[in-house]
Coordinates of C-alpha atoms in Angstrom, one line a residue:
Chain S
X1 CA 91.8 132.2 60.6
X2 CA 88.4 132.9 59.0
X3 CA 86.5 129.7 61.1
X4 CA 87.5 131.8 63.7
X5 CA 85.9 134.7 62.4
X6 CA 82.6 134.4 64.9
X7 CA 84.9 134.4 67.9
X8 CA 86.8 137.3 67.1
X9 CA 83.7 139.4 66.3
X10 CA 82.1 138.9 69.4
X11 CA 85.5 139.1 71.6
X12 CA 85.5 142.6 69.2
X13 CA 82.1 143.4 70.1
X14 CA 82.6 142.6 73.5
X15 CA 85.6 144.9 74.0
X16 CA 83.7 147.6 72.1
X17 CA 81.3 147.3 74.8
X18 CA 83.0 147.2 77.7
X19 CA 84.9 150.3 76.5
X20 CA 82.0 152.2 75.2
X21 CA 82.6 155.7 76.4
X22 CA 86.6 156.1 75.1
X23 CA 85.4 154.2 71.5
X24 CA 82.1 157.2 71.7
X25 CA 84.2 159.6 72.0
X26 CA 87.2 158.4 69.6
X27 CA 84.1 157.7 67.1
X28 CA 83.0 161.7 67.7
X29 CA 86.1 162.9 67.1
X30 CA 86.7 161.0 64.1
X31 CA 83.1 161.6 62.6
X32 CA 83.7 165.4 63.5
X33 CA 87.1 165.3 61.1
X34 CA 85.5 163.2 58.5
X35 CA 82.7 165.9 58.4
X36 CA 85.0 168.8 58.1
X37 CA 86.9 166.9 55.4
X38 CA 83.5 166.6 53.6
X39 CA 82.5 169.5 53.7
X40 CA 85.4 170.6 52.0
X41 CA 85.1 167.8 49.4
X42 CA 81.5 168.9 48.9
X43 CA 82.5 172.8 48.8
X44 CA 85.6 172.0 46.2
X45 CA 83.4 169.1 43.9
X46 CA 80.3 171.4 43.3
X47 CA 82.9 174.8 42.6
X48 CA 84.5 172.8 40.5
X49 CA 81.4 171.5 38.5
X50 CA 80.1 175.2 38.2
X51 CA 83.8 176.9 37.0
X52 CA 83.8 173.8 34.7
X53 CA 79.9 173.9 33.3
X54 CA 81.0 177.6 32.8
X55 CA 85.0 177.8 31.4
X56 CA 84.4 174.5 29.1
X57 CA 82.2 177.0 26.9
X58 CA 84.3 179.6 26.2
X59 CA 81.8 182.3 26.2
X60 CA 81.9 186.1 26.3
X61 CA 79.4 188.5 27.5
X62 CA 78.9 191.5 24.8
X63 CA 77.1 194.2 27.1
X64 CA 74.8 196.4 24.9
X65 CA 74.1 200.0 25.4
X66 CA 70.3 201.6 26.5
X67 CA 68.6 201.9 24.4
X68 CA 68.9 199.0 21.6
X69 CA 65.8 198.7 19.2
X70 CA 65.6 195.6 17.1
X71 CA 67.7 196.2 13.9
X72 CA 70.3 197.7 16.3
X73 CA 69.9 194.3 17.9
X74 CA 70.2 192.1 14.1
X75 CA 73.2 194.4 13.0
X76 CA 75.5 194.0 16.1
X77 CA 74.6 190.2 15.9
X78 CA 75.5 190.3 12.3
X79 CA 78.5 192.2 13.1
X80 CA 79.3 189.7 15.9
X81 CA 79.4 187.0 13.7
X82 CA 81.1 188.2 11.3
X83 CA 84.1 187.7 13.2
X84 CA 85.9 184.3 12.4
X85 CA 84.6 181.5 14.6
X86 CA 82.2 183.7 16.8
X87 CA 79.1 182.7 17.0
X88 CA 76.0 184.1 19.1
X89 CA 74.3 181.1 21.5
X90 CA 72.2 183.7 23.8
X91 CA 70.4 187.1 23.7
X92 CA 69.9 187.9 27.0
X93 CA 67.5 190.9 27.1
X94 CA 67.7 193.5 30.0
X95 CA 64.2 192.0 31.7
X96 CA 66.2 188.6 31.6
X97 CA 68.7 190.0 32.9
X98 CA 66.7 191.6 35.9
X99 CA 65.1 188.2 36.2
X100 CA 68.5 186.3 36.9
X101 CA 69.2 189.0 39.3
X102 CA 66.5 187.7 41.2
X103 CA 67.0 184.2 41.1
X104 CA 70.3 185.1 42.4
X105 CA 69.1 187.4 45.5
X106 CA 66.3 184.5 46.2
X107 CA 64.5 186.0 49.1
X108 CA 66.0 189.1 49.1
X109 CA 64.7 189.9 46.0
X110 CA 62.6 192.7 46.8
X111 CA 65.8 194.6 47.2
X112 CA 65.4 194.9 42.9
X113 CA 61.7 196.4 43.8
X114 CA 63.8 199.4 45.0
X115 CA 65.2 200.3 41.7
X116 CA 63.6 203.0 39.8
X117 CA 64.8 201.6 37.0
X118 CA 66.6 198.1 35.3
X119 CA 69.9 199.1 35.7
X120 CA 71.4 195.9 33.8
X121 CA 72.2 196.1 30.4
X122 CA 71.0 193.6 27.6
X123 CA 74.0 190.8 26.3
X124 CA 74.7 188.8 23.8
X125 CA 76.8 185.5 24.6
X126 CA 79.5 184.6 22.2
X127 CA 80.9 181.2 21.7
X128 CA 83.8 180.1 19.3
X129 CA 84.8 177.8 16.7
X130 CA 85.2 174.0 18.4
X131 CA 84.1 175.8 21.8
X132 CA 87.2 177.2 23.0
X133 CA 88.6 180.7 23.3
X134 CA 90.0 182.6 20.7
X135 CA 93.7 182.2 20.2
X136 CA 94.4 186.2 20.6
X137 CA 91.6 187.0 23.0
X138 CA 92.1 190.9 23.3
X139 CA 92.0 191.4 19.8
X140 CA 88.4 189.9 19.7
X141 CA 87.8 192.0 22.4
X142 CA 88.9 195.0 20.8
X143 CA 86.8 194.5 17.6
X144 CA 83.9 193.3 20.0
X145 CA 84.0 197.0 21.4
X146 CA 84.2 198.5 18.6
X147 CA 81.1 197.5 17.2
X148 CA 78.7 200.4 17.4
X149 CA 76.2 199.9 20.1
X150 CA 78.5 197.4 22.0
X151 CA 79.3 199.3 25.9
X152 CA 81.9 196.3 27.2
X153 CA 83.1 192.9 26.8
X154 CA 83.8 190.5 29.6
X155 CA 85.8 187.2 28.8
X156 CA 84.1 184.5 31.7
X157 CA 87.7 183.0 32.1
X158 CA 88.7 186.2 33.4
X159 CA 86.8 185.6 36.5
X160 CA 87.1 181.6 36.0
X161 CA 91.2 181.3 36.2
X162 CA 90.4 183.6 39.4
X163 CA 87.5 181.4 40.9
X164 CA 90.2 178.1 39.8
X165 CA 93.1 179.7 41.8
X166 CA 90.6 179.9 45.1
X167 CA 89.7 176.9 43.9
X168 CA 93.5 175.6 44.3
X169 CA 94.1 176.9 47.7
X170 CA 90.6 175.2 48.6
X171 CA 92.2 171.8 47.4
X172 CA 95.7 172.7 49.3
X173 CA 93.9 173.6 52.3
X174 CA 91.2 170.8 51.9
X175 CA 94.3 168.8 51.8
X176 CA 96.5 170.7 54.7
X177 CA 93.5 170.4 56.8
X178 CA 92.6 166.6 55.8
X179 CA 96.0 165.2 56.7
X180 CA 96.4 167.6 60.1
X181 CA 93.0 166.0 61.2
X182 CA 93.8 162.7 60.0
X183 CA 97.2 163.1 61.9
X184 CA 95.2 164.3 65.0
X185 CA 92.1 161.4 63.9
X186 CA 94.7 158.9 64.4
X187 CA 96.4 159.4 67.5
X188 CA 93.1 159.6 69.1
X189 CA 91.9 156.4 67.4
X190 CA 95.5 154.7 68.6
X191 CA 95.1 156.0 72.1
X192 CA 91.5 154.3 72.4
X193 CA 92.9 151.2 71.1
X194 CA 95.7 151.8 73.7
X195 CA 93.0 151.7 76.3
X196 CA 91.0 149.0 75.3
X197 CA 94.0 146.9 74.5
X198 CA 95.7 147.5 78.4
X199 CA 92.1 147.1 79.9
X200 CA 92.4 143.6 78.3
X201 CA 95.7 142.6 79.0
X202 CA 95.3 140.3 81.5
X203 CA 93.1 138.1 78.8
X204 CA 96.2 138.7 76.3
X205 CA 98.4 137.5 79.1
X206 CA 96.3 134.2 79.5
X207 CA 96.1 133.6 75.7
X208 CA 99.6 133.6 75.2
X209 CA 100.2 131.4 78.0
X210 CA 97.8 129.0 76.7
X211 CA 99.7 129.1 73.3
X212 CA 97.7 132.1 71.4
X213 CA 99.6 132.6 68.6
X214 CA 100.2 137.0 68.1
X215 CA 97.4 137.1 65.1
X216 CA 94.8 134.9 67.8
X217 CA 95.5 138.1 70.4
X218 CA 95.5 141.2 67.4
X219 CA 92.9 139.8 65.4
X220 CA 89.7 140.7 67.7
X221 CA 91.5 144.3 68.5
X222 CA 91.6 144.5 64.2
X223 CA 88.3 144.4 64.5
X224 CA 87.5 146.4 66.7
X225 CA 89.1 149.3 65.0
X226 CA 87.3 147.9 62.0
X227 CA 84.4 148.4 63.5
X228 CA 84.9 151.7 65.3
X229 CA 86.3 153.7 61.5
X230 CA 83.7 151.5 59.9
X231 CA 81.1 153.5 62.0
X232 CA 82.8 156.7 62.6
X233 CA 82.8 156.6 58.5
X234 CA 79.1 156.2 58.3
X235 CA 78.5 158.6 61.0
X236 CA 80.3 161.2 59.2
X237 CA 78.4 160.1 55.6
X238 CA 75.1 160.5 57.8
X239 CA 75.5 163.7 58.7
X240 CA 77.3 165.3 56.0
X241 CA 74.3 164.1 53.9
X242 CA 71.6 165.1 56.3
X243 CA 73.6 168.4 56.2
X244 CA 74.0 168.5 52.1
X245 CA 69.8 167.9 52.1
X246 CA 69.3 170.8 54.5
X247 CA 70.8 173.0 52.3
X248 CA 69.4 171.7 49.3
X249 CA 66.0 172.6 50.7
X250 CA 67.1 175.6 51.8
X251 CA 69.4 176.4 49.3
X252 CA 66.6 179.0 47.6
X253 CA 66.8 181.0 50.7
X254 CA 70.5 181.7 50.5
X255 CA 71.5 184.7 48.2
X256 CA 74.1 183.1 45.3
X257 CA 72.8 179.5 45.9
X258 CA 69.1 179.4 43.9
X259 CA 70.8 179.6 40.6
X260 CA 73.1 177.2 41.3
X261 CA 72.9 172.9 41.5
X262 CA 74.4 171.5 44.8
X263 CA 74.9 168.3 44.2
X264 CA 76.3 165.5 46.7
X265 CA 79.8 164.3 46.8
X266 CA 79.8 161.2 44.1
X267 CA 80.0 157.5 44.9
X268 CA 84.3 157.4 44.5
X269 CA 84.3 160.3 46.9
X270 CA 81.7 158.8 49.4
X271 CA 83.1 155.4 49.1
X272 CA 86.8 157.2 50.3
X273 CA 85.6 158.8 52.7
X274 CA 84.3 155.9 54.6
X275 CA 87.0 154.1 53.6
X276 CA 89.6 157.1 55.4
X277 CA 87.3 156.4 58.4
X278 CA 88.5 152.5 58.0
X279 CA 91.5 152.9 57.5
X280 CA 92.1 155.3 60.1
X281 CA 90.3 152.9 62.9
X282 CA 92.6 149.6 61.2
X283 CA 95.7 152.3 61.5
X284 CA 95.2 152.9 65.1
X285 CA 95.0 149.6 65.8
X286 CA 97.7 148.8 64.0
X287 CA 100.0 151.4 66.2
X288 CA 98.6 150.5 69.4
X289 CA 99.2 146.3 68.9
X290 CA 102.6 147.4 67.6
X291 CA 103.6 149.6 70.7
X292 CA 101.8 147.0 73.0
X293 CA 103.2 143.9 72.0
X294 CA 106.9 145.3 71.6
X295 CA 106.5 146.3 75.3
X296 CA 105.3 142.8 76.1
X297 CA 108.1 141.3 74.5
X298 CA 110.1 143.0 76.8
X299 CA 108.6 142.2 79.6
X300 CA 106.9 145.7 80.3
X301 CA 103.6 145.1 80.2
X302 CA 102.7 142.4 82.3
Chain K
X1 CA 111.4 116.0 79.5
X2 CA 113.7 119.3 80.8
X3 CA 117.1 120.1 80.6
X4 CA 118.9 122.9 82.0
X5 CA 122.4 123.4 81.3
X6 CA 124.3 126.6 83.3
X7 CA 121.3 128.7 83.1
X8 CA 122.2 132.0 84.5
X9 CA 119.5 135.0 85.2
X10 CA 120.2 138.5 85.7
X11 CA 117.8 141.1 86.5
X12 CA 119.8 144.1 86.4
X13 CA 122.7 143.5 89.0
X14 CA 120.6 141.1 90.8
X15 CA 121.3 138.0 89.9
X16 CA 117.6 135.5 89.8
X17 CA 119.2 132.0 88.9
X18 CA 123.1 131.1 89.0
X19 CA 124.1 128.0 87.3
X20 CA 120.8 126.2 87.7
X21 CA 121.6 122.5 85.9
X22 CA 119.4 120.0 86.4
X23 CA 117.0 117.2 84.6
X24 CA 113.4 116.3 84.9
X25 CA 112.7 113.0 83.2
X26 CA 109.2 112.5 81.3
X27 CA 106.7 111.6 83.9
X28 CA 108.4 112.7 86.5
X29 CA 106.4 114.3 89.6
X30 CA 108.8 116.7 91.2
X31 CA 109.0 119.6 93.5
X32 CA 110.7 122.9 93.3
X33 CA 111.4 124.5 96.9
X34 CA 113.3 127.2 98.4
X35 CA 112.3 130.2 100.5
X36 CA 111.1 133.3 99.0
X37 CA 112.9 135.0 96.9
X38 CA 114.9 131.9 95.8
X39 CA 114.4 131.9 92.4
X40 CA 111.6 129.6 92.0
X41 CA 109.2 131.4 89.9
X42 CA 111.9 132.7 88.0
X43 CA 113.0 129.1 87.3
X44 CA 109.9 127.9 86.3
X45 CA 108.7 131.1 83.7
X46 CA 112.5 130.5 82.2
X47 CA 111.1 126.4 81.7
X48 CA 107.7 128.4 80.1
X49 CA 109.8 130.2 77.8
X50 CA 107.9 133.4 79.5
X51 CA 111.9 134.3 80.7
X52 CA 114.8 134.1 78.6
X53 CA 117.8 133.4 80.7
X54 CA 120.7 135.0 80.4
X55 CA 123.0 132.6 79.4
X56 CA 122.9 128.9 79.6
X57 CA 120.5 126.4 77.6
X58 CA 117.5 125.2 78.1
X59 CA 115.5 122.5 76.6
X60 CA 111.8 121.6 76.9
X61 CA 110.5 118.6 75.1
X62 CA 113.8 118.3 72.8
X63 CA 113.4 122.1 72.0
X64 CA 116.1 124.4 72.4
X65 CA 114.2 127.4 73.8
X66 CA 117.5 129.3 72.5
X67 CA 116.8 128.2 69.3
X68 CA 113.2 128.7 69.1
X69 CA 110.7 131.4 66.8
X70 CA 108.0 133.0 68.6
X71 CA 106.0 130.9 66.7
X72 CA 106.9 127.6 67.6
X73 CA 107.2 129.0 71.4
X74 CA 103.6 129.5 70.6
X75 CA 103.0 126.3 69.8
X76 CA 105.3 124.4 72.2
X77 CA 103.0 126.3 74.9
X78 CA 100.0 124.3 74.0
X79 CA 101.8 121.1 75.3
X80 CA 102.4 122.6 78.8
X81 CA 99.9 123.7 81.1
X82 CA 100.6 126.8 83.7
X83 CA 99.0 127.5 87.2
X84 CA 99.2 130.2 89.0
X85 CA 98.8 131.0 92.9
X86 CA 96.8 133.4 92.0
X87 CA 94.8 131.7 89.2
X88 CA 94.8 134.2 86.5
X89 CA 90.9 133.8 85.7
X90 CA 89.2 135.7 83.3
X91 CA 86.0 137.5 85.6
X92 CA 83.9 138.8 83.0
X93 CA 83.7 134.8 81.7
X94 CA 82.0 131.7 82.6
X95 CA 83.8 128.6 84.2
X96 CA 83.5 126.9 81.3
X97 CA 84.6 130.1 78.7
X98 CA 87.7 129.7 80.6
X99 CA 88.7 126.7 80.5
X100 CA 87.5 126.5 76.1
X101 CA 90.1 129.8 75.7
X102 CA 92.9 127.5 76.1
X103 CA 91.2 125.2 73.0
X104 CA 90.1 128.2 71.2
X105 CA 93.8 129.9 71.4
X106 CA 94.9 126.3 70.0
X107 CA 92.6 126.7 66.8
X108 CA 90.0 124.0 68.2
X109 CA 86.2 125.0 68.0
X110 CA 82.5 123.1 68.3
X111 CA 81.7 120.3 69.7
X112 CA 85.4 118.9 70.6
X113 CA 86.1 122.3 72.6
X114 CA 82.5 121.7 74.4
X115 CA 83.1 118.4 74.8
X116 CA 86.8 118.7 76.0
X117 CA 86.0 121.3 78.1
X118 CA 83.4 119.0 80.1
X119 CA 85.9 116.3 80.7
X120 CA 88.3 118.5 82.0
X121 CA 85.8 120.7 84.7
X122 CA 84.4 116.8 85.6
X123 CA 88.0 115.4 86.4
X124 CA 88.6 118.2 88.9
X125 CA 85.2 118.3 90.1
X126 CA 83.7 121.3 88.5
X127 CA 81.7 119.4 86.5
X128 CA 78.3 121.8 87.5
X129 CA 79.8 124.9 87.6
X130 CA 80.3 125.7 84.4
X131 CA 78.3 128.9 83.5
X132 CA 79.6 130.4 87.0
X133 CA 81.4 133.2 87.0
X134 CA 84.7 132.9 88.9
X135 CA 84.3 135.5 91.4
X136 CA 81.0 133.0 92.2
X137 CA 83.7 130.3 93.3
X138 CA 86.0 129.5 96.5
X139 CA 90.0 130.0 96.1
X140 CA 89.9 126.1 96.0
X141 CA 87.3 125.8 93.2
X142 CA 88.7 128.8 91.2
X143 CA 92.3 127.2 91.2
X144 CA 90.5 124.1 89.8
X145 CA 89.3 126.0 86.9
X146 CA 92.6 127.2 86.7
X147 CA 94.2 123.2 86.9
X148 CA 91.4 122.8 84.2
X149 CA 92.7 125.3 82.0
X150 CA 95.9 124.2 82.7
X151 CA 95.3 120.2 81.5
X152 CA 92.6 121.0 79.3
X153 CA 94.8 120.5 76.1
X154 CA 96.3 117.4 77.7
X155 CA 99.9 118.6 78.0
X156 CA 103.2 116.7 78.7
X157 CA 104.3 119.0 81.7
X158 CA 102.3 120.8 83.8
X159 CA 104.1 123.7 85.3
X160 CA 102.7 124.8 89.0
X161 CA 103.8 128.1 91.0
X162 CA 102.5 128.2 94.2
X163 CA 99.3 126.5 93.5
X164 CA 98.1 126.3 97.0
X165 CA 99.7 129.3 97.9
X166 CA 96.8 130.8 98.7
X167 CA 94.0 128.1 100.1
X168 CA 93.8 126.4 103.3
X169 CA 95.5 123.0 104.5
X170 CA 91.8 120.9 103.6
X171 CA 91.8 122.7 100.1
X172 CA 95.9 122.2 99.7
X173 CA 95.2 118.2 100.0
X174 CA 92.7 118.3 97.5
X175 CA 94.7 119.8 94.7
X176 CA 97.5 117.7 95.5
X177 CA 94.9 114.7 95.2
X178 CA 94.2 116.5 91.5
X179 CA 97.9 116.9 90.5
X180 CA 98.8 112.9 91.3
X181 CA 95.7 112.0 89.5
X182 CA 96.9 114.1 86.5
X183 CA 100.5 112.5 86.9
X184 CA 98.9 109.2 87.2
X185 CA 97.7 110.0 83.5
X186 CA 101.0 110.5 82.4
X187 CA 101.8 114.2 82.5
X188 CA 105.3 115.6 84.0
X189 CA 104.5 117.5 87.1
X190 CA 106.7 120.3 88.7
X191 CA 105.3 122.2 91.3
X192 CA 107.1 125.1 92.8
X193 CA 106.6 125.7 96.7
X194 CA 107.7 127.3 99.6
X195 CA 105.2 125.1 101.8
X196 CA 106.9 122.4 104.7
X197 CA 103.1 121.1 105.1
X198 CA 103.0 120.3 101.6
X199 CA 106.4 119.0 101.4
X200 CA 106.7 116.8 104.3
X201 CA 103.4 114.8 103.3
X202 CA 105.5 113.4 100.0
X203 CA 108.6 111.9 99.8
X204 CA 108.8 113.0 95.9
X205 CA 111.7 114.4 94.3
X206 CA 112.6 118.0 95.4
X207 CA 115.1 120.7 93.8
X208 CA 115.8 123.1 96.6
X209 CA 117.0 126.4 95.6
X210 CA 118.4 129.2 97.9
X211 CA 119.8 132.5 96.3
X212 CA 119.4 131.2 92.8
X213 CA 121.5 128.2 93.3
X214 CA 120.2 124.8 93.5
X215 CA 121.8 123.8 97.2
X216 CA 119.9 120.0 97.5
X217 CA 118.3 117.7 94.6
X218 CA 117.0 114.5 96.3

């Protein structure tokens, strides 16, 4: 079968070009689906990185009250650590505060300019013992606020466990929609294959009267829809990272993003994605042959 | 070479073949006849294996197509050539591209399909044409490509449905010229026809079928 190879690409070739416009637009629709599949693979792989580079320390913000002069500062720290396992990884002073603030508005910061005064309060970060959270978290918290000085806590897994449940109906959804377009992906893939395969079936008639055997005729339409996921895949890659380097370079323009690292979906994810666009082109195929070639053994088709 | 033994065919309720037994020896040059409608087309796709009959047996070079896998029909069909009245050409391919697919579907490649493919356009006269298209070629030259096709993997029986069905009575003698000199060369030669011209030219064997019965065998 392989020495054969050559032939088969080209018949493949050949029917992709006599077909062109039904394989274009099968390849659009399926680059289209790949795409929005990315883009929710890119949306859940970078939220997930950020909850993650955030939950995995365990830390706690200790909001200070206005004003807090420097041995203020030391004996709240002191009093801080003086709870087991706390330990204090990051003053953040008020003007750092304000500065973040910025970062985070990006070109909107001006907005800040408009304050009469810094209305964020100064923090310490708390870790704990081996990184994790306390084992009784509200009791820290209690003693937290009752240091002197000391306006609020805030535990960052509050509003972690609530960015991981969106987070979960992202991935259900990313899934629901993935295997609704992959559904819709396939049929249209199957029904080009349909095309190409009946605009051919005089040639398949010949062949099999000159003693083709079945894997002869399928292999070249194999191929074929090889060749059209293969590209469709790539398509979809292309554009999804032309998209992900817009962004990137734009990224300090859009409020929430400047603080944050976008990176690109990683080489497993990549890699399956091109290989969904395969599989869905070597699927369709697969469907069409099937229908087409249980037709012809009854007689239907020719 | 073929036997048929009560071979019955049914489309439906109408009824194709009834009771069609006969014999074709190897090397045998023989005529199927009958008007239209008689049963002759269905006779010879059921001797292709491209029609399973509905009852009866039927054997084509000691195989029981009864019997037989897809496979093996597969393979059986490289050792008989098929030609159609209405040659069954592939237009978007050369002369010679048509005749190789018959090698090609039999697993052959290089330089024996190019040099196979050259005897068998030169014995029916085609030798030049080769990288014409067929819609480039008359009905008599494109049934030769077709003849080609047909002998190209030297088969034991060459199956024929109307062959000159659709050329004149100068082009008709010339194909008939082609299919004795492929007899001569020791393939088994049935050709089905409704033509007296043709017929009354030869004093070969003919299986005349009316209704789907054979009513003379002489």
């Amino acid at each position: 079968m392989l020495r054969r190879a050559p032939y088969f690409f080209v018949q493949a070739v050949k029917n992709l070009r006599n077909n062109l416009g039904v394989h274009l637009i099968g390849m659009g629709t399926t680059t289209v689906s790949l795409v929005i599949f990315g883009i929710f693979l890119l949306v859940f792989v970078n939220v997930n990185s950020w909850v993650r580079g955030l939950g995995g320390s365990g830390t706690m913000s200790v909001f200070l009250e206005d004003p807090t002069d420097e041995s203020q500062l030391l004996s709240i720290r002191e009093a801080i650590e003086s709870i087991e396992g706390a330990e204090v990884v990051r003053y953040l002073s008020k003007e750092d505060a304000l500065q973040d603030m910025k970062r985070f508005l990006g070109p909107h910061e001006e907005l800040i300019d408009t304050l009469d005064s810094n209305p964020f309060p100064a923090s310490y970060e708390v870790v704990f013992e081996g990184k994790t959270h306390p084992s009784n978290p509200e009791a820290v918290r209690s003693k937290l606020e009752s240091i002197e000085n000391v306006e609020s806590v805030q535990f960052t897994e509050q509003w972690i466990s609530s960015v991981k449940g969106m987070l979960a109906v992202v991935k259900v959804a990313g899934i629901g929609i993935g295997c609704l377009l992959g559904l819709g992906v396939l049929t249209i893939v199957t029904n080009t294959m349909r095309l190409t395969i009946y605009s051919r079936r005089d040639e398949i008639e010949i062949l099999k009267m000159v003693g083709a055997t079945d894997a002869f005729v399928k292999a070249p339409f194999f191929l074929e829809g090889l060749i059209h996921g293969s590209l469709a895949g790539g398509a979809a890659l292309a554009v999804l990272f032309a998209g992900y380097k817009v962004l990137s370079l734009q990224k300090e323009t859009i409020p929430g993003l400047g603080i944050l690292n976008v990176d690109f979906i990683s080489a497993p994810y990549f890699m399956a994605l091109w290989a969904a666009g395969v599989f869905l082109g070597l699927f369709g195929s697969f469907i069409a042959l099937g229908r087409f070639f249980r037709q012809y053994e009854r007689g239907e088709t020719l | 070479m073929i036997r048929l033994f009560h071979v019955y065919k049914k489309f439906g309720a109408n009824s194709a073949l009834n009771d069609v037994t006969l014999n074709v020896d190897e090397g045998e040059f023989a005529f199927i006849t009958g008007p239209s409608g008689a049963g002759k087309s269905t006779l010879l796709r059921i001797m292709f294996g491209a029609e399973q009959p509905t009852s009866g047996q039927v054997l084509v070079n000691s195989v029981n197509f009864n019997r037989i896998r897809r496979q093996k029909l597969d393979l059986l069909r490289r050792r008989i050539g098929f030609v159609f009245q209405d040659f069954k050409l592939l237009n978007d391919r050369t002369v010679s591209d048509n005749v190789a697919v018959a090698l090609l579907a039999s697993g052959e490649r290089g330089a024996f399909v190019r040099k196979r493919t050259h005897q068998a356009l030169k014995l029916v006269g085609l030798s030049g044409k080769g990288k014409s298209f067929p819609r480039q070629l008359s009905g008599g030259e494109q049934q030769r490509v077709a003849i080609a096709r047909a002998i190209v993997n030297n088969p034991v029986l060459l199956l024929a449905d109307e062959p000159t069905g659709n050329l004149d009575p100068d082009l008709t003698r010339d194909i008939m010229v082609l299919f004795r000199s492929i007899h001569l060369r020791g393939t088994t030669v049935l050709i089905a026809t409704h033509s007296r011209e043709l017929l009354s030219e030869t004093k070969r064997r003919r299986i005349v079928l009316n209704r789907g019965v054979v009513v003379e065998d002489r």
